[in-house]
PDB file of C-alpha atoms in Angstrom:
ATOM      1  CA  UNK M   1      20.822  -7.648  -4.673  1.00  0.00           C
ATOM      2  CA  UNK M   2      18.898  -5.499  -7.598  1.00  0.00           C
ATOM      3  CA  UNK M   3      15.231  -4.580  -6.993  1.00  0.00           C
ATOM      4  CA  UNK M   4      13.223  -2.398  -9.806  1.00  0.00           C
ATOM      5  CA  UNK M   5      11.281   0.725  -8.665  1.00  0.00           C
ATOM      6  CA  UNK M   6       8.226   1.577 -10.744  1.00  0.00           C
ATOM      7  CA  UNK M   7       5.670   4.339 -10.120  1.00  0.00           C
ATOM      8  CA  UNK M   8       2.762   3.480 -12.227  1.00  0.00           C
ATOM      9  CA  UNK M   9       0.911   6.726 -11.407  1.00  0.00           C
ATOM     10  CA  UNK M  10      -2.703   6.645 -10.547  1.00  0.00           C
ATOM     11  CA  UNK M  11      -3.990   2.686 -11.982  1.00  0.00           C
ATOM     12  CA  UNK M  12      -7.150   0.891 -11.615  1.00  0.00           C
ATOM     13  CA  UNK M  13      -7.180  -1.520  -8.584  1.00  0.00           C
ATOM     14  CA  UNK M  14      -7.695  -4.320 -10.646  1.00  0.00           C
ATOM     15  CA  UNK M  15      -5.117  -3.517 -13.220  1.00  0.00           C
ATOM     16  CA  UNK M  16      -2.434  -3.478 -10.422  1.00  0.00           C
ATOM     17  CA  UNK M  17      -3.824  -6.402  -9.077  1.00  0.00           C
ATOM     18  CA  UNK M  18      -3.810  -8.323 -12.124  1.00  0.00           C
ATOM     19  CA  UNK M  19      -0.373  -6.927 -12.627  1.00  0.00           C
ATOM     20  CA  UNK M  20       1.117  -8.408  -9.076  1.00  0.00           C
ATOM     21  CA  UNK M  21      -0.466 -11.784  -9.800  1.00  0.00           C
ATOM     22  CA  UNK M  22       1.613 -12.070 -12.854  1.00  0.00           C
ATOM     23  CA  UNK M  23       4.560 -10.727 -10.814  1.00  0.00           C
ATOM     24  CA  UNK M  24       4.410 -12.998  -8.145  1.00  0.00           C
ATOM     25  CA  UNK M  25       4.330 -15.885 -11.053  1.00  0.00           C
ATOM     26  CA  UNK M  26       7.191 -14.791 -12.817  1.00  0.00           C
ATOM     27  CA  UNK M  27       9.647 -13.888  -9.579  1.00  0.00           C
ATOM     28  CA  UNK M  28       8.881 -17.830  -8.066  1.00  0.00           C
ATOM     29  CA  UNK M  29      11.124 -19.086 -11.048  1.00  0.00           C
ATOM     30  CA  UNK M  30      13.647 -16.411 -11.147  1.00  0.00           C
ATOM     31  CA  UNK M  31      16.210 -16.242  -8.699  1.00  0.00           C
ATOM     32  CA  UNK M  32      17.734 -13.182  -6.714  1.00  0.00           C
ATOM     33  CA  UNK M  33      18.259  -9.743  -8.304  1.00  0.00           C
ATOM     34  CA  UNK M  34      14.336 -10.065 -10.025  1.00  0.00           C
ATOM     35  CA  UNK M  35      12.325  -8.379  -7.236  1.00  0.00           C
ATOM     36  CA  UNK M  36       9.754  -5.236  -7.970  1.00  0.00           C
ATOM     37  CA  UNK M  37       8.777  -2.670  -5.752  1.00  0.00           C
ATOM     38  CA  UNK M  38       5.085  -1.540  -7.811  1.00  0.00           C
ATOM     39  CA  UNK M  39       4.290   2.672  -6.261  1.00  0.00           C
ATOM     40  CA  UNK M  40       0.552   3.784  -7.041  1.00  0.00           C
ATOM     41  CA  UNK M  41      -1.910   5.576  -6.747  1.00  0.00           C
ATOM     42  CA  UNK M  42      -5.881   3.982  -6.669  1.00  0.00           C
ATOM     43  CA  UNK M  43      -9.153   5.497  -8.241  1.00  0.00           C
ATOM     44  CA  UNK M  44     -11.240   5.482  -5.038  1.00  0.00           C
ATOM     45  CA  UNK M  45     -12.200   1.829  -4.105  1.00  0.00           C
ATOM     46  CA  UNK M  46     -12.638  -0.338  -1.201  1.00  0.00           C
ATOM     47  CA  UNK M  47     -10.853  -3.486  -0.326  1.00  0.00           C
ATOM     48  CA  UNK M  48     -12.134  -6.484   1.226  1.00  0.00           C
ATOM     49  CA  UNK M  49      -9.695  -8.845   2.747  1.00  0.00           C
ATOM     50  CA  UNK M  50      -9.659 -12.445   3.557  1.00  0.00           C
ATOM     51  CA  UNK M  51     -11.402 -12.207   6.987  1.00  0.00           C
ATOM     52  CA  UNK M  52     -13.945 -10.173   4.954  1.00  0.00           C
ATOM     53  CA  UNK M  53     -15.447  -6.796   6.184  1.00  0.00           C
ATOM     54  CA  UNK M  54     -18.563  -6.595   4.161  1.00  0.00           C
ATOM     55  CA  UNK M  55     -20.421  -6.013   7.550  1.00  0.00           C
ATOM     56  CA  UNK M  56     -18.425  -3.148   8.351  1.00  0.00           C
ATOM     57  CA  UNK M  57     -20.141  -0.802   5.264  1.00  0.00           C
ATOM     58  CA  UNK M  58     -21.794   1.927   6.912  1.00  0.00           C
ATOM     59  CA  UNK M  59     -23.237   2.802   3.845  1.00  0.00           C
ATOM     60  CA  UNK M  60     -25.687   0.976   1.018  1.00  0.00           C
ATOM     61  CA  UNK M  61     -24.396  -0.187  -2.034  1.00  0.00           C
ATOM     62  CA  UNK M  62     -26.680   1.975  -4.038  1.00  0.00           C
ATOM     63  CA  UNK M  63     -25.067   5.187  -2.307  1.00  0.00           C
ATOM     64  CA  UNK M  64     -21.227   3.426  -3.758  1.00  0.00           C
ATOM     65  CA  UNK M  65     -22.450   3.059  -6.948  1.00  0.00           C
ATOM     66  CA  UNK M  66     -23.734   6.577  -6.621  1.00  0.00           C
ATOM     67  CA  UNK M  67     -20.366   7.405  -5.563  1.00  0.00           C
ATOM     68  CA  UNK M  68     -18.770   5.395  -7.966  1.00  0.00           C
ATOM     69  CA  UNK M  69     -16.692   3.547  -5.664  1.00  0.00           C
ATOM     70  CA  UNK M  70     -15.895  -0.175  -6.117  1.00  0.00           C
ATOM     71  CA  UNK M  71     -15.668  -2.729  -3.528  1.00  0.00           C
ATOM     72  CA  UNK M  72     -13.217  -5.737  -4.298  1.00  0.00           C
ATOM     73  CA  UNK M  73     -12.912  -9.030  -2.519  1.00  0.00           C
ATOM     74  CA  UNK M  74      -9.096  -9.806  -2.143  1.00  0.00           C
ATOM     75  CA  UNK M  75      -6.753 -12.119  -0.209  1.00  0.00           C
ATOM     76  CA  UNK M  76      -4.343  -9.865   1.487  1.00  0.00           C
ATOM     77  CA  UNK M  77      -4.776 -10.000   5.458  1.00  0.00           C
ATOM     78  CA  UNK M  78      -6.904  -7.935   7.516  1.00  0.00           C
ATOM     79  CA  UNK M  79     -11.016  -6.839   6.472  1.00  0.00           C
ATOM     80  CA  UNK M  80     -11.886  -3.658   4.685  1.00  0.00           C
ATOM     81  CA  UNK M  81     -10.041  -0.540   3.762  1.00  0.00           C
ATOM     82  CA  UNK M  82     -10.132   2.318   1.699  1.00  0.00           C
ATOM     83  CA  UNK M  83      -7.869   3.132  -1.369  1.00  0.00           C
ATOM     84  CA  UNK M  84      -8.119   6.634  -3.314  1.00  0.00           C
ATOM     85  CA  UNK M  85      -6.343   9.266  -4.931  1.00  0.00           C
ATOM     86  CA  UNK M  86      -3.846  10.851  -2.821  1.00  0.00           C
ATOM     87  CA  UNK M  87      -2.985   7.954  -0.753  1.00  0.00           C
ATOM     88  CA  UNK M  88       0.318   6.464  -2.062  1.00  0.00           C
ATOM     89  CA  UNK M  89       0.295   2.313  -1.719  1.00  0.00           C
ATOM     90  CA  UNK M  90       3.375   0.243  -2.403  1.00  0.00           C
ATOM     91  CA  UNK M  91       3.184  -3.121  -3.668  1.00  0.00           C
ATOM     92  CA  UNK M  92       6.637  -5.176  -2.785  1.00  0.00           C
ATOM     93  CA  UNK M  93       6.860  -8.015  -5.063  1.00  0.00           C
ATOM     94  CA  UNK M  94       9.640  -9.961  -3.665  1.00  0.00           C
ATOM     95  CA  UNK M  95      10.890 -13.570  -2.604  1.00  0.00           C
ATOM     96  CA  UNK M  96      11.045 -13.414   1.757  1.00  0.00           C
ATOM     97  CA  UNK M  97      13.349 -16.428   2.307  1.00  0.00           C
ATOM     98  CA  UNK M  98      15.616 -14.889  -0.572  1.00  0.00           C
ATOM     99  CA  UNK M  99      15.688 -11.522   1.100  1.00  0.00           C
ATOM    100  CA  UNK M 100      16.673 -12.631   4.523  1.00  0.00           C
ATOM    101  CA  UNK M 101      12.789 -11.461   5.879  1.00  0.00           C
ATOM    102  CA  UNK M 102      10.495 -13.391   7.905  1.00  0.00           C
ATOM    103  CA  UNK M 103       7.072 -12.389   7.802  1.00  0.00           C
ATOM    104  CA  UNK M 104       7.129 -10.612  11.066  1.00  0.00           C
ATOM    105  CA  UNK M 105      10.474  -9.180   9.898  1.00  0.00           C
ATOM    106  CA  UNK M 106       8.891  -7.784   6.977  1.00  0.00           C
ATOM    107  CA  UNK M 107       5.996  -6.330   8.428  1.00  0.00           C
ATOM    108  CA  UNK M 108       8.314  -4.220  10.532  1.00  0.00           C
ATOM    109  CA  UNK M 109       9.746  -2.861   7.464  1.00  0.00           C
ATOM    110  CA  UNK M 110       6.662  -1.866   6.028  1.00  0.00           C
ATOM    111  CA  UNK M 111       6.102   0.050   8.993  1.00  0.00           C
ATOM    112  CA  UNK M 112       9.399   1.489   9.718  1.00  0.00           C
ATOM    113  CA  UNK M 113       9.052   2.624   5.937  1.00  0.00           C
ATOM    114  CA  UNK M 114       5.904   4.578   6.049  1.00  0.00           C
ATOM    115  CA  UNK M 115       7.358   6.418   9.559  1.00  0.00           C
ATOM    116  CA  UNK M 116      10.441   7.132   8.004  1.00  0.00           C
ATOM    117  CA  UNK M 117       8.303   8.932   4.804  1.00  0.00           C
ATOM    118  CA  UNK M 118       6.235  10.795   7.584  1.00  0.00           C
ATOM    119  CA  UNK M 119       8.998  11.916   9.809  1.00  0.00           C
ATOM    120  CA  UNK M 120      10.140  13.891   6.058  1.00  0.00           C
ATOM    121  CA  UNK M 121       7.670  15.995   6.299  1.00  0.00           C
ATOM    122  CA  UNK M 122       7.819  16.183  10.091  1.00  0.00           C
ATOM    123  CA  UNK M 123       5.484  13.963  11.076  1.00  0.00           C
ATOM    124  CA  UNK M 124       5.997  11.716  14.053  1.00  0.00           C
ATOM    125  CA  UNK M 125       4.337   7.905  13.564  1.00  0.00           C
ATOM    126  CA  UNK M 126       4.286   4.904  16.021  1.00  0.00           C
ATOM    127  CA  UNK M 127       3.751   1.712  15.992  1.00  0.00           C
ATOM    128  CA  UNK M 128       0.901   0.032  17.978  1.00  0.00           C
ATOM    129  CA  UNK M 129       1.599  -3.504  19.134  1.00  0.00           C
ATOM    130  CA  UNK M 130      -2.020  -4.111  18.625  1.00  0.00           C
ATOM    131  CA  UNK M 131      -2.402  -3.219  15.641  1.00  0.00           C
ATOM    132  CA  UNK M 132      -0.401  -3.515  12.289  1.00  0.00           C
ATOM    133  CA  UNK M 133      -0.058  -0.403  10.671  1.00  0.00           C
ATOM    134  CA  UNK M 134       1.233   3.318  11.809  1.00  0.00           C
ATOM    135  CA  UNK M 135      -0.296   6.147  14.020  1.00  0.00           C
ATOM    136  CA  UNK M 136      -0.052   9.345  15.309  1.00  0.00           C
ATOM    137  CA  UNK M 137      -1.661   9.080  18.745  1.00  0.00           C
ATOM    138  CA  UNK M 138      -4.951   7.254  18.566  1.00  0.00           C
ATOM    139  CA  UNK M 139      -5.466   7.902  14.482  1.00  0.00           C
ATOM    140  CA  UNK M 140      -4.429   5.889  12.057  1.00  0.00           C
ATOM    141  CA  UNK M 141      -2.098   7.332   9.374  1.00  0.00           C
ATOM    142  CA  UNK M 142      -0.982   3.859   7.127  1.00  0.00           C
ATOM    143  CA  UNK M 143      -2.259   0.639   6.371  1.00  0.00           C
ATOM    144  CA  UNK M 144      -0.599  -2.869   5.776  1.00  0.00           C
ATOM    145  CA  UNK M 145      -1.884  -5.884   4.373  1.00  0.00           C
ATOM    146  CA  UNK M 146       0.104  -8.332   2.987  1.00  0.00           C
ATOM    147  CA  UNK M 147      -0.274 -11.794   1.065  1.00  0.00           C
ATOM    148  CA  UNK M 148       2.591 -14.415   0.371  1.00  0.00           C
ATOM    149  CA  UNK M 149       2.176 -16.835  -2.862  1.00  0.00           C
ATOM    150  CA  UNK M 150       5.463 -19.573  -3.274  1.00  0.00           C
ATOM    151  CA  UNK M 151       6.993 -17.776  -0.923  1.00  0.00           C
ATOM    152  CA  UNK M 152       6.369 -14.164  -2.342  1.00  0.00           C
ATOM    153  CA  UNK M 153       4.823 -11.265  -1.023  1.00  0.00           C
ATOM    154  CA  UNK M 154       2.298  -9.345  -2.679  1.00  0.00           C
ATOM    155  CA  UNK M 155      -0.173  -6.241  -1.765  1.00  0.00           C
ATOM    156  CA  UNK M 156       1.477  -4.327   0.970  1.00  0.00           C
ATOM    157  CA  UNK M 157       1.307  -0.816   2.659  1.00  0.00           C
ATOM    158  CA  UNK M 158      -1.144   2.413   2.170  1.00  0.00           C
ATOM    159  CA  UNK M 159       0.399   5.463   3.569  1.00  0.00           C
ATOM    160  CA  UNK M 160      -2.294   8.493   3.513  1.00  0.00           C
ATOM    161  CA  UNK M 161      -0.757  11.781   2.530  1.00  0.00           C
ATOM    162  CA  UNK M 162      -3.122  14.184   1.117  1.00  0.00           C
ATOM    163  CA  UNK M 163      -6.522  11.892  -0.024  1.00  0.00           C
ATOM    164  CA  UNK M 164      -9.889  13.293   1.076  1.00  0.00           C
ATOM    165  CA  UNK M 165     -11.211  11.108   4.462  1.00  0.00           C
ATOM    166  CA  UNK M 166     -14.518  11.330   4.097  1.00  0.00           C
ATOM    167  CA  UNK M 167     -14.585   7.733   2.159  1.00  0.00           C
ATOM    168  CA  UNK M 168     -13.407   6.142   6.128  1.00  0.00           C
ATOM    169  CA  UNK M 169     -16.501   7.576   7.590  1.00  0.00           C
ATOM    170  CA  UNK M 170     -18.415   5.148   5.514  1.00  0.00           C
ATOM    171  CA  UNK M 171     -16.937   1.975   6.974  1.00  0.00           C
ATOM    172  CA  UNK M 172     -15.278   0.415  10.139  1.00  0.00           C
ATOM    173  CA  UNK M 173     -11.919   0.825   8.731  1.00  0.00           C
ATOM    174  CA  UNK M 174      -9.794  -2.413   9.634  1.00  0.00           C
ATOM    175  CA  UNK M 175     -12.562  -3.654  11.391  1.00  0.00           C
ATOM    176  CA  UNK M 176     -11.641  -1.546  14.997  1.00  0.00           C
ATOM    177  CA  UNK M 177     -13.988   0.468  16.135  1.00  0.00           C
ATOM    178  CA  UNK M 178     -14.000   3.984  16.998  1.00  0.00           C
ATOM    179  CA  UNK M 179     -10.611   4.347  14.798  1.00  0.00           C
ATOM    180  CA  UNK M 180     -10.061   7.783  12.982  1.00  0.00           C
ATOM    181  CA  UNK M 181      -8.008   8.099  10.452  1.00  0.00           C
ATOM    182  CA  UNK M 182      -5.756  10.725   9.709  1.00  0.00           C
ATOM    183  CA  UNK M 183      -3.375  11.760   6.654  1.00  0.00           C
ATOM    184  CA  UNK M 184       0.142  13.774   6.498  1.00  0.00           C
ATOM    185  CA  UNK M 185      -2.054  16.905   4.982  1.00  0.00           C
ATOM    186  CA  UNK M 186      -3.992  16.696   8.129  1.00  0.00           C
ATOM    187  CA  UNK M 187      -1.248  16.396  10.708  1.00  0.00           C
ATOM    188  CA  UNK M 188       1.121  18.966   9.086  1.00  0.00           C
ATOM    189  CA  UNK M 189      -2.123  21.406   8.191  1.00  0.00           C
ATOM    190  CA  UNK M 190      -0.208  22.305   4.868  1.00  0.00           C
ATOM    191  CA  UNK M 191      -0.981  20.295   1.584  1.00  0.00           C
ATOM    192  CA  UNK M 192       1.991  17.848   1.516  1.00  0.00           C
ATOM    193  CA  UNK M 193       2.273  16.681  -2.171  1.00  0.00           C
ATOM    194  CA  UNK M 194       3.034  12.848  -3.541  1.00  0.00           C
ATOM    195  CA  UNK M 195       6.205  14.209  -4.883  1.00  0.00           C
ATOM    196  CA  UNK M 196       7.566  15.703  -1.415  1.00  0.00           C
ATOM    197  CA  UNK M 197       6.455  12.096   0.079  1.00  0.00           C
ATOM    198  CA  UNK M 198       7.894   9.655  -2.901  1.00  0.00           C
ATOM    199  CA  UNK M 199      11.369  12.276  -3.380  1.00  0.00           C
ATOM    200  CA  UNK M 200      13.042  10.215  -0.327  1.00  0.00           C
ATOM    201  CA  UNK M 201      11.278   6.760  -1.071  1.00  0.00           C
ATOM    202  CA  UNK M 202      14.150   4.990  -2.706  1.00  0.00           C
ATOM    203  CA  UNK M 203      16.483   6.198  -0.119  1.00  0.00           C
ATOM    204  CA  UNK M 204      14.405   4.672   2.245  1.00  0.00           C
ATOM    205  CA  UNK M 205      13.773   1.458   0.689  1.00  0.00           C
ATOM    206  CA  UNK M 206      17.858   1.500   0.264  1.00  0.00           C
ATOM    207  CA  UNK M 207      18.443   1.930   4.351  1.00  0.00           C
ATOM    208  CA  UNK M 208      15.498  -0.592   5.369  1.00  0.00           C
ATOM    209  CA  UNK M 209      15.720  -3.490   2.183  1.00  0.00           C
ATOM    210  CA  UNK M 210      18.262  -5.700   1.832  1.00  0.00           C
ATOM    211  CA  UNK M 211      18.548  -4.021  -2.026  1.00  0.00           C
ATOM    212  CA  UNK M 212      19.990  -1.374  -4.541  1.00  0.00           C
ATOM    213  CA  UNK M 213      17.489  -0.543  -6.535  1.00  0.00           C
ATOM    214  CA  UNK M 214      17.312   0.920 -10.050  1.00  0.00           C
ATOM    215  CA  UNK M 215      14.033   2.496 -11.661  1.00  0.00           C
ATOM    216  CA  UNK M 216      12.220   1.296 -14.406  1.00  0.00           C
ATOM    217  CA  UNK M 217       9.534   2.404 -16.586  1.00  0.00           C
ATOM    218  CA  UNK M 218       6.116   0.945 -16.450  1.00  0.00           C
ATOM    219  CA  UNK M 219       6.458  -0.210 -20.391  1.00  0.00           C
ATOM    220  CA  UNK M 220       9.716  -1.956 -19.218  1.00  0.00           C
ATOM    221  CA  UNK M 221       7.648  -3.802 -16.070  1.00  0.00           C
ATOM    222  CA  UNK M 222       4.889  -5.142 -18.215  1.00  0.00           C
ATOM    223  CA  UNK M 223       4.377  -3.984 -21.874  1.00  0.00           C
ATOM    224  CA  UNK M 224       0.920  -4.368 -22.044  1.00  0.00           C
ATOM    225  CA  UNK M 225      -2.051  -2.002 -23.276  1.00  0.00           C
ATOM    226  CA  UNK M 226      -3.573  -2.828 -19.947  1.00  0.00           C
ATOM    227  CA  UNK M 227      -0.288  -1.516 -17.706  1.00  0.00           C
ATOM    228  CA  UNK M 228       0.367   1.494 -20.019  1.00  0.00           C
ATOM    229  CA  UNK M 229      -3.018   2.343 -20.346  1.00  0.00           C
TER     230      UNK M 229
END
């Protein structure tokens, strides 16, 4: 089956949100061979998901706004979590049951994906049966949180290469306490760069997804002022 690979380059949270949404419309009445895989970058922003995480701000709204750093009530699982520069996020838009994936199935993926991108740049990740996600020892290095719609998955995985980490000290991230995060710059101590992280990401996707995927541009995703803006 065909998949489309876009990098739309650093985008407003909303704008990619309001982007999947129409994705997720458009791919329940198409059959096989019409799933996206969306690669981004956020503007720094916080994510509430749908068990909340409000209560886990460390920080007063006044000091966010002095920051200029959103906070967004979503419905992908989990509570709150940070997005910004530097961190690259990939948003799978694509039919399960089509694919062959259960839910579980396709978690795994998501994780096996973002160890696979660290282990480029010789980075070793785990899993932690407790929590979704991947980690090197006790710190956390990606995210998931996922949402299905008609059967099709939306939001997806955050995998922290060389974003600042100061923005995590200002909330529970996840909702665990006492976790640390960590990013590829800080495990490697050099300043690994998006391009050395996405170089190998369609390779990936091609070894873990049941796809073969071609890239498109972000005008040939969604030609809207909005998107290409």
């Amino acid at each position: 089956m065909q998949a489309a690979l876009c990098d739309l380059g650093l985008i407003e949270y909303q704008v990619a949100y309001n982007l999947q949404t129409r994705l997720v419309e458009q791919r329940r009445h198409l059959g096989p061979g019409n799933d996206t895989f969306l690669v981004v970058e956020h503007p720094s922003v916080y994510t509430l998901g749908r068990r909340g995480g409000r209560e886990f701000l460390m920080v007063s709204e006044t000091f966010l706004a002095e920051k200029n750093i959103a906070v967004v009530p979503i419905e992908r699982g989990g509570v709150i979590t940070y997005h910004g520069p530097g961190q690259l996020v990939i948003y799978p838009i694509i039919h399960l049951k089509q694919a062959g994936l259960s839910v579980a199935d396709y978690v795994s993926t998501l994780e096996e994906l973002m160890i696979a991108l660290a282990a480029d740049v010789g980075v070793v990740a785990a899993r932690d049966e407790r929590n979704h996600g991947v980690w090197v020892g006790n710190n956390k290095l990606g995210s998931i949180g996922i949402a299905i719609r008609h059967g099709v998955s939306f939001h997806g995985l955050a995998l922290n290469v060389n974003l600042s980490l100061e923005p995590f000290g200002w909330i529970n991230p996840c909702g665990l306490t006492g976790v640390r995060m960590t990013s590829l710059t800080a495990e490697t101590g050099a300043d690994v760069s998006m391009s050395q992280i996405t170089a190998g990401l369609q390779s990936h996707l091609e070894k873990l997804f049941p796809f073969s995927f071609h890239k498109i541009a972000p005008d040939q995703l969604d030609p809207t002022d909005e998107v290409r803006n």
